[in-house]
């Protein structure tokens, strides 16, 4: 039987990861956190102090990097980095790394290999348009910039980071701009994707809405 694949795209703070994890449990699917994969590479580049404008240096790092996903955890070169990749420093840097074509090609290769052999739900920014364009189901999650900023602010505050709502809002605006304007596989809604606006909705309401389509 053909494997089932669900693509869940959308901008930062739309609720993709949270929703994807819950649906994965409901439907017994493998959850692929593509954003975490990019964050892991971004973290390594930050640690090494590599200039992202020097693509050859970035390519060299890719050749000696190993990324593994186990449940909700992500490992970089065998080390757990689940919490470290969610810091504001990585948040503000990851889009610079994600727009590099060689990075995206490497990540997409890994993601497609996983999707080819398992029933998966995968969230990101170009899943339905580029990574798995023939996905069984495609959804595009969105929300107002105010709502997305508030969610991210609460998340960072709860983790002990010192920031403000206005700073987070500006960071998300910049992230949106970079994601939608990058040359290679930009963020956009697939023509055949179902759009779900999560503004003002409880998580379970969004989950139930998507599950109705999956029936």
C-alpha positions as protocol buffer text, in pm:
chain_id: "A"
residue {
  index: 1
  type: UNK
  ca { x: 0 y: 0 z: 0 }
}
residue {
  index: 2
  type: UNK
  ca { x: 113 y: 356 z: -69 }
}
residue {
  index: 3
  type: UNK
  ca { x: 248 y: 542 z: 231 }
}
residue {
  index: 4
  type: UNK
  ca { x: 40 y: 829 z: 368 }
}
residue {
  index: 5
  type: UNK
  ca { x: 206 y: 1170 z: 382 }
}
residue {
  index: 6
  type: UNK
  ca { x: 69 y: 1493 z: 527 }
}
residue {
  index: 7
  type: UNK
  ca { x: 231 y: 1828 z: 448 }
}
residue {
  index: 8
  type: UNK
  ca { x: 178 y: 2108 z: 699 }
}
residue {
  index: 9
  type: UNK
  ca { x: 316 y: 2444 z: 588 }
}
residue {
  index: 10
  type: UNK
  ca { x: 293 y: 2797 z: 723 }
}
residue {
  index: 11
  type: UNK
  ca { x: 484 y: 3089 z: 875 }
}
residue {
  index: 12
  type: UNK
  ca { x: 653 y: 3105 z: 1215 }
}
residue {
  index: 13
  type: UNK
  ca { x: 414 y: 3085 z: 1509 }
}
residue {
  index: 14
  type: UNK
  ca { x: 118 y: 2949 z: 1314 }
}
residue {
  index: 15
  type: UNK
  ca { x: 111 y: 2637 z: 1532 }
}
residue {
  index: 16
  type: UNK
  ca { x: 253 y: 2387 z: 1284 }
}
residue {
  index: 17
  type: UNK
  ca { x: 475 y: 2185 z: 1516 }
}
residue {
  index: 18
  type: UNK
  ca { x: 224 y: 2165 z: 1800 }
}
residue {
  index: 19
  type: UNK
  ca { x: -58 y: 2057 z: 1568 }
}
residue {
  index: 20
  type: UNK
  ca { x: 161 y: 1813 z: 1374 }
}
residue {
  index: 21
  type: UNK
  ca { x: 275 y: 1634 z: 1691 }
}
residue {
  index: 22
  type: UNK
  ca { x: -83 y: 1584 z: 1812 }
}
residue {
  index: 23
  type: UNK
  ca { x: -205 y: 1457 z: 1474 }
}
residue {
  index: 24
  type: UNK
  ca { x: 93 y: 1223 z: 1453 }
}
residue {
  index: 25
  type: UNK
  ca { x: -22 y: 1059 z: 1776 }
}
residue {
  index: 26
  type: UNK
  ca { x: -386 y: 1046 z: 1663 }
}
residue {
  index: 27
  type: UNK
  ca { x: -300 y: 878 z: 1334 }
}
residue {
  index: 28
  type: UNK
  ca { x: 11 y: 684 z: 1438 }
}
residue {
  index: 29
  type: UNK
  ca { x: 231 y: 877 z: 1195 }
}
residue {
  index: 30
  type: UNK
  ca { x: 601 y: 959 z: 1208 }
}
residue {
  index: 31
  type: UNK
  ca { x: 643 y: 1329 z: 1281 }
}
residue {
  index: 32
  type: UNK
  ca { x: 925 y: 1499 z: 1091 }
}
residue {
  index: 33
  type: UNK
  ca { x: 1020 y: 1838 z: 1238 }
}
residue {
  index: 34
  type: UNK
  ca { x: 1194 y: 1990 z: 937 }
}
residue {
  index: 35
  type: UNK
  ca { x: 1242 y: 2323 z: 1113 }
}
residue {
  index: 36
  type: UNK
  ca { x: 1443 y: 2148 z: 1384 }
}
residue {
  index: 37
  type: UNK
  ca { x: 1671 y: 2001 z: 1119 }
}
residue {
  index: 38
  type: UNK
  ca { x: 1751 y: 2347 z: 982 }
}
residue {
  index: 39
  type: UNK
  ca { x: 1793 y: 2481 z: 1333 }
}
residue {
  index: 40
  type: UNK
  ca { x: 2046 y: 2207 z: 1414 }
}
residue {
  index: 41
  type: UNK
  ca { x: 2263 y: 2302 z: 1117 }
}
residue {
  index: 42
  type: UNK
  ca { x: 2224 y: 2670 z: 1204 }
}
residue {
  index: 43
  type: UNK
  ca { x: 2338 y: 2595 z: 1560 }
}
residue {
  index: 44
  type: UNK
  ca { x: 2650 y: 2419 z: 1434 }
}
residue {
  index: 45
  type: UNK
  ca { x: 2735 y: 2705 z: 1199 }
}
residue {
  index: 46
  type: UNK
  ca { x: 2695 y: 2950 z: 1487 }
}
residue {
  index: 47
  type: UNK
  ca { x: 2918 y: 2741 z: 1709 }
}
residue {
  index: 48
  type: UNK
  ca { x: 3186 y: 2723 z: 1441 }
}
residue {
  index: 49
  type: UNK
  ca { x: 3163 y: 3094 z: 1364 }
}
residue {
  index: 50
  type: UNK
  ca { x: 3123 y: 3026 z: 992 }
}
residue {
  index: 51
  type: UNK
  ca { x: 3025 y: 3305 z: 752 }
}
residue {
  index: 52
  type: UNK
  ca { x: 2697 y: 3198 z: 588 }
}
residue {
  index: 53
  type: UNK
  ca { x: 2791 y: 3399 z: 280 }
}
residue {
  index: 54
  type: UNK
  ca { x: 3075 y: 3154 z: 215 }
}
residue {
  index: 55
  type: UNK
  ca { x: 2876 y: 2862 z: 76 }
}
residue {
  index: 56
  type: UNK
  ca { x: 3182 y: 2638 z: 34 }
}
residue {
  index: 57
  type: UNK
  ca { x: 3242 y: 2658 z: 410 }
}
residue {
  index: 58
  type: UNK
  ca { x: 2877 y: 2574 z: 474 }
}
residue {
  index: 59
  type: UNK
  ca { x: 2896 y: 2279 z: 234 }
}
residue {
  index: 60
  type: UNK
  ca { x: 3202 y: 2148 z: 418 }
}
residue {
  index: 61
  type: UNK
  ca { x: 3007 y: 2156 z: 745 }
}
residue {
  index: 62
  type: UNK
  ca { x: 2716 y: 1966 z: 586 }
}
residue {
  index: 63
  type: UNK
  ca { x: 2951 y: 1685 z: 483 }
}
residue {
  index: 64
  type: UNK
  ca { x: 3059 y: 1621 z: 842 }
}
residue {
  index: 65
  type: UNK
  ca { x: 2724 y: 1675 z: 1016 }
}
residue {
  index: 66
  type: UNK
  ca { x: 2479 y: 1412 z: 1133 }
}
residue {
  index: 67
  type: UNK
  ca { x: 2117 y: 1490 z: 1228 }
}
residue {
  index: 68
  type: UNK
  ca { x: 1888 y: 1237 z: 1392 }
}
residue {
  index: 69
  type: UNK
  ca { x: 1525 y: 1265 z: 1503 }
}
residue {
  index: 70
  type: UNK
  ca { x: 1403 y: 1045 z: 1788 }
}
residue {
  index: 71
  type: UNK
  ca { x: 1050 y: 1115 z: 1904 }
}
residue {
  index: 72
  type: UNK
  ca { x: 1036 y: 1485 z: 1991 }
}
residue {
  index: 73
  type: UNK
  ca { x: 1412 y: 1511 z: 2035 }
}
residue {
  index: 74
  type: UNK
  ca { x: 1679 y: 1608 z: 1784 }
}
residue {
  index: 75
  type: UNK
  ca { x: 2043 y: 1508 z: 1795 }
}
residue {
  index: 76
  type: UNK
  ca { x: 2331 y: 1690 z: 1627 }
}
residue {
  index: 77
  type: UNK
  ca { x: 2640 y: 1473 z: 1580 }
}
residue {
  index: 78
  type: UNK
  ca { x: 2511 y: 1242 z: 1851 }
}
residue {
  index: 79
  type: UNK
  ca { x: 2438 y: 1517 z: 2104 }
}
residue {
  index: 80
  type: UNK
  ca { x: 2093 y: 1620 z: 2225 }
}
residue {
  index: 81
  type: UNK
  ca { x: 2018 y: 1979 z: 2112 }
}
residue {
  index: 82
  type: UNK
  ca { x: 1638 y: 1993 z: 2144 }
}
residue {
  index: 83
  type: UNK
  ca { x: 1639 y: 2293 z: 2378 }
}
residue {
  index: 84
  type: UNK
  ca { x: 1946 y: 2471 z: 2243 }
}
residue {
  index: 85
  type: UNK
  ca { x: 1805 y: 2505 z: 1891 }
}
residue {
  index: 86
  type: UNK
  ca { x: 1505 y: 2701 z: 2025 }
}
residue {
  index: 87
  type: UNK
  ca { x: 1700 y: 2997 z: 2164 }
}
residue {
  index: 88
  type: UNK
  ca { x: 1638 y: 3350 z: 2028 }
}
residue {
  index: 89
  type: UNK
  ca { x: 1989 y: 3349 z: 1877 }
}
residue {
  index: 90
  type: UNK
  ca { x: 1908 y: 3046 z: 1662 }
}
residue {
  index: 91
  type: UNK
  ca { x: 1557 y: 3182 z: 1591 }
}
residue {
  index: 92
  type: UNK
  ca { x: 1707 y: 3494 z: 1436 }
}
residue {
  index: 93
  type: UNK
  ca { x: 1978 y: 3309 z: 1245 }
}
residue {
  index: 94
  type: UNK
  ca { x: 1805 y: 3004 z: 1100 }
}
residue {
  index: 95
  type: UNK
  ca { x: 1646 y: 3182 z: 801 }
}
residue {
  index: 96
  type: UNK
  ca { x: 1991 y: 3296 z: 686 }
}
residue {
  index: 97
  type: UNK
  ca { x: 2098 y: 2931 z: 681 }
}
residue {
  index: 98
  type: UNK
  ca { x: 1774 y: 2792 z: 538 }
}
residue {
  index: 99
  type: UNK
  ca { x: 1796 y: 3010 z: 227 }
}
residue {
  index: 100
  type: UNK
  ca { x: 2129 y: 2853 z: 123 }
}
residue {
  index: 101
  type: UNK
  ca { x: 2053 y: 2618 z: -164 }
}
residue {
  index: 102
  type: UNK
  ca { x: 2305 y: 2350 z: -65 }
}
residue {
  index: 103
  type: UNK
  ca { x: 2157 y: 2335 z: 287 }
}
residue {
  index: 104
  type: UNK
  ca { x: 1803 y: 2303 z: 156 }
}
residue {
  index: 105
  type: UNK
  ca { x: 1902 y: 2035 z: -94 }
}
residue {
  index: 106
  type: UNK
  ca { x: 2068 y: 1828 z: 178 }
}
residue {
  index: 107
  type: UNK
  ca { x: 1775 y: 1863 z: 418 }
}
residue {
  index: 108
  type: UNK
  ca { x: 1520 y: 1788 z: 146 }
}
residue {
  index: 109
  type: UNK
  ca { x: 1711 y: 1473 z: 52 }
}
residue {
  index: 110
  type: UNK
  ca { x: 1693 y: 1350 z: 412 }
}
residue {
  index: 111
  type: UNK
  ca { x: 1325 y: 1443 z: 444 }
}
residue {
  index: 112
  type: UNK
  ca { x: 1222 y: 1274 z: 120 }
}
residue {
  index: 113
  type: UNK
  ca { x: 1404 y: 955 z: 215 }
}
residue {
  index: 114
  type: UNK
  ca { x: 1211 y: 937 z: 541 }
}
residue {
  index: 115
  type: UNK
  ca { x: 877 y: 1013 z: 370 }
}
residue {
  index: 116
  type: UNK
  ca { x: 936 y: 743 z: 109 }
}
residue {
  index: 117
  type: UNK
  ca { x: 951 y: 467 z: 369 }
}
residue {
  index: 118
  type: UNK
  ca { x: 706 y: 571 z: 640 }
}
residue {
  index: 119
  type: UNK
  ca { x: 362 y: 721 z: 701 }
}
residue {
  index: 120
  type: UNK
  ca { x: 456 y: 1075 z: 793 }
}
residue {
  index: 121
  type: UNK
  ca { x: 336 y: 1419 z: 885 }
}
residue {
  index: 122
  type: UNK
  ca { x: 592 y: 1685 z: 804 }
}
residue {
  index: 123
  type: UNK
  ca { x: 577 y: 2053 z: 890 }
}
residue {
  index: 124
  type: UNK
  ca { x: 779 y: 2337 z: 741 }
}
residue {
  index: 125
  type: UNK
  ca { x: 761 y: 2611 z: 482 }
}
residue {
  index: 126
  type: UNK
  ca { x: 800 y: 2429 z: 151 }
}
residue {
  index: 127
  type: UNK
  ca { x: 675 y: 2078 z: 228 }
}
residue {
  index: 128
  type: UNK
  ca { x: 368 y: 2077 z: 2 }
}
residue {
  index: 129
  type: UNK
  ca { x: 529 y: 2287 z: -270 }
}
residue {
  index: 130
  type: UNK
  ca { x: 876 y: 2134 z: -289 }
}
residue {
  index: 131
  type: UNK
  ca { x: 971 y: 1858 z: -43 }
}
residue {
  index: 132
  type: UNK
  ca { x: 676 y: 1624 z: -102 }
}
residue {
  index: 133
  type: UNK
  ca { x: 459 y: 1793 z: -369 }
}
residue {
  index: 134
  type: UNK
  ca { x: 263 y: 1468 z: -413 }
}
residue {
  index: 135
  type: UNK
  ca { x: 165 y: 1449 z: -45 }
}
residue {
  index: 136
  type: UNK
  ca { x: -161 y: 1268 z: 31 }
}
residue {
  index: 137
  type: UNK
  ca { x: -289 y: 1573 z: 218 }
}
residue {
  index: 138
  type: UNK
  ca { x: -168 y: 1933 z: 224 }
}
residue {
  index: 139
  type: UNK
  ca { x: -253 y: 2200 z: 478 }
}
residue {
  index: 140
  type: UNK
  ca { x: -141 y: 2560 z: 514 }
}
residue {
  index: 141
  type: UNK
  ca { x: -165 y: 2699 z: 867 }
}
residue {
  index: 142
  type: UNK
  ca { x: -169 y: 3072 z: 920 }
}
residue {
  index: 143
  type: UNK
  ca { x: -256 y: 3330 z: 1186 }
}
residue {
  index: 144
  type: UNK
  ca { x: -236 y: 3705 z: 1234 }
}
residue {
  index: 145
  type: UNK
  ca { x: 109 y: 3852 z: 1302 }
}
residue {
  index: 146
  type: UNK
  ca { x: -16 y: 3969 z: 1643 }
}
residue {
  index: 147
  type: UNK
  ca { x: -129 y: 3620 z: 1739 }
}
residue {
  index: 148
  type: UNK
  ca { x: 190 y: 3456 z: 1618 }
}
residue {
  index: 149
  type: UNK
  ca { x: 408 y: 3706 z: 1802 }
}
residue {
  index: 150
  type: UNK
  ca { x: 214 y: 3658 z: 2123 }
}
residue {
  index: 151
  type: UNK
  ca { x: 251 y: 3279 z: 2104 }
}
residue {
  index: 152
  type: UNK
  ca { x: 625 y: 3299 z: 2044 }
}
residue {
  index: 153
  type: UNK
  ca { x: 668 y: 3561 z: 2319 }
}
residue {
  index: 154
  type: UNK
  ca { x: 491 y: 3341 z: 2575 }
}
residue {
  index: 155
  type: UNK
  ca { x: 700 y: 3043 z: 2466 }
}
residue {
  index: 156
  type: UNK
  ca { x: 1027 y: 3234 z: 2509 }
}
residue {
  index: 157
  type: UNK
  ca { x: 917 y: 3395 z: 2836 }
}
residue {
  index: 158
  type: UNK
  ca { x: 825 y: 3057 z: 2981 }
}
residue {
  index: 159
  type: UNK
  ca { x: 1173 y: 2933 z: 2893 }
}
residue {
  index: 160
  type: UNK
  ca { x: 1328 y: 3224 z: 3080 }
}
residue {
  index: 161
  type: UNK
  ca { x: 1440 y: 3442 z: 2790 }
}
residue {
  index: 162
  type: UNK
  ca { x: 1437 y: 3818 z: 2841 }
}
residue {
  index: 163
  type: UNK
  ca { x: 1254 y: 3981 z: 2550 }
}
residue {
  index: 164
  type: UNK
  ca { x: 946 y: 4190 z: 2471 }
}
residue {
  index: 165
  type: UNK
  ca { x: 638 y: 4133 z: 2259 }
}
residue {
  index: 166
  type: UNK
  ca { x: 741 y: 4411 z: 2019 }
}
residue {
  index: 167
  type: UNK
  ca { x: 1087 y: 4263 z: 1968 }
}
residue {
  index: 168
  type: UNK
  ca { x: 940 y: 3920 z: 1898 }
}
residue {
  index: 169
  type: UNK
  ca { x: 687 y: 4071 z: 1657 }
}
residue {
  index: 170
  type: UNK
  ca { x: 963 y: 4245 z: 1462 }
}
residue {
  index: 171
  type: UNK
  ca { x: 1169 y: 3927 z: 1453 }
}
residue {
  index: 172
  type: UNK
  ca { x: 875 y: 3732 z: 1310 }
}
residue {
  index: 173
  type: UNK
  ca { x: 816 y: 4000 z: 1047 }
}
residue {
  index: 174
  type: UNK
  ca { x: 1179 y: 3971 z: 940 }
}
residue {
  index: 175
  type: UNK
  ca { x: 1154 y: 3592 z: 937 }
}
residue {
  index: 176
  type: UNK
  ca { x: 842 y: 3607 z: 719 }
}
residue {
  index: 177
  type: UNK
  ca { x: 1014 y: 3842 z: 476 }
}
residue {
  index: 178
  type: UNK
  ca { x: 1318 y: 3619 z: 439 }
}
residue {
  index: 179
  type: UNK
  ca { x: 1113 y: 3300 z: 409 }
}
residue {
  index: 180
  type: UNK
  ca { x: 877 y: 3434 z: 142 }
}
residue {
  index: 181
  type: UNK
  ca { x: 1140 y: 3617 z: -59 }
}
residue {
  index: 182
  type: UNK
  ca { x: 1419 y: 3360 z: -69 }
}
residue {
  index: 183
  type: UNK
  ca { x: 1506 y: 3243 z: -418 }
}
residue {
  index: 184
  type: UNK
  ca { x: 1507 y: 2868 z: -354 }
}
residue {
  index: 185
  type: UNK
  ca { x: 1179 y: 2702 z: -243 }
}
residue {
  index: 186
  type: UNK
  ca { x: 1021 y: 3004 z: -68 }
}
residue {
  index: 187
  type: UNK
  ca { x: 734 y: 2988 z: 178 }
}
residue {
  index: 188
  type: UNK
  ca { x: 402 y: 2986 z: -6 }
}
residue {
  index: 189
  type: UNK
  ca { x: 71 y: 2805 z: 0 }
}
residue {
  index: 190
  type: UNK
  ca { x: 47 y: 2511 z: -240 }
}
residue {
  index: 191
  type: UNK
  ca { x: -237 y: 2552 z: -488 }
}
residue {
  index: 192
  type: UNK
  ca { x: -406 y: 2233 z: -365 }
}
residue {
  index: 193
  type: UNK
  ca { x: -346 y: 2296 z: 8 }
}
residue {
  index: 194
  type: UNK
  ca { x: -631 y: 2349 z: 253 }
}
residue {
  index: 195
  type: UNK
  ca { x: -581 y: 2676 z: 441 }
}
residue {
  index: 196
  type: UNK
  ca { x: -654 y: 2678 z: 813 }
}
residue {
  index: 197
  type: UNK
  ca { x: -648 y: 3009 z: 1001 }
}
residue {
  index: 198
  type: UNK
  ca { x: -556 y: 2937 z: 1363 }
}
residue {
  index: 199
  type: UNK
  ca { x: -612 y: 3293 z: 1491 }
}
residue {
  index: 200
  type: UNK
  ca { x: -812 y: 3288 z: 1814 }
}
residue {
  index: 201
  type: UNK
  ca { x: -860 y: 2911 z: 1806 }
}
residue {
  index: 202
  type: UNK
  ca { x: -775 y: 2653 z: 2070 }
}
residue {
  index: 203
  type: UNK
  ca { x: -522 y: 2389 z: 1968 }
}
residue {
  index: 204
  type: UNK
  ca { x: -776 y: 2108 z: 1989 }
}
residue {
  index: 205
  type: UNK
  ca { x: -1018 y: 2299 z: 1765 }
}
residue {
  index: 206
  type: UNK
  ca { x: -754 y: 2320 z: 1492 }
}
residue {
  index: 207
  type: UNK
  ca { x: -666 y: 1953 z: 1539 }
}
residue {
  index: 208
  type: UNK
  ca { x: -1033 y: 1853 z: 1507 }
}
residue {
  index: 209
  type: UNK
  ca { x: -1070 y: 2066 z: 1194 }
}
residue {
  index: 210
  type: UNK
  ca { x: -779 y: 1892 z: 1024 }
}
residue {
  index: 211
  type: UNK
  ca { x: -886 y: 1547 z: 1142 }
}
residue {
  index: 212
  type: UNK
  ca { x: -1223 y: 1602 z: 972 }
}
residue {
  index: 213
  type: UNK
  ca { x: -1042 y: 1632 z: 638 }
}
residue {
  index: 214
  type: UNK
  ca { x: -831 y: 1323 z: 711 }
}
residue {
  index: 215
  type: UNK
  ca { x: -1141 y: 1109 z: 752 }
}
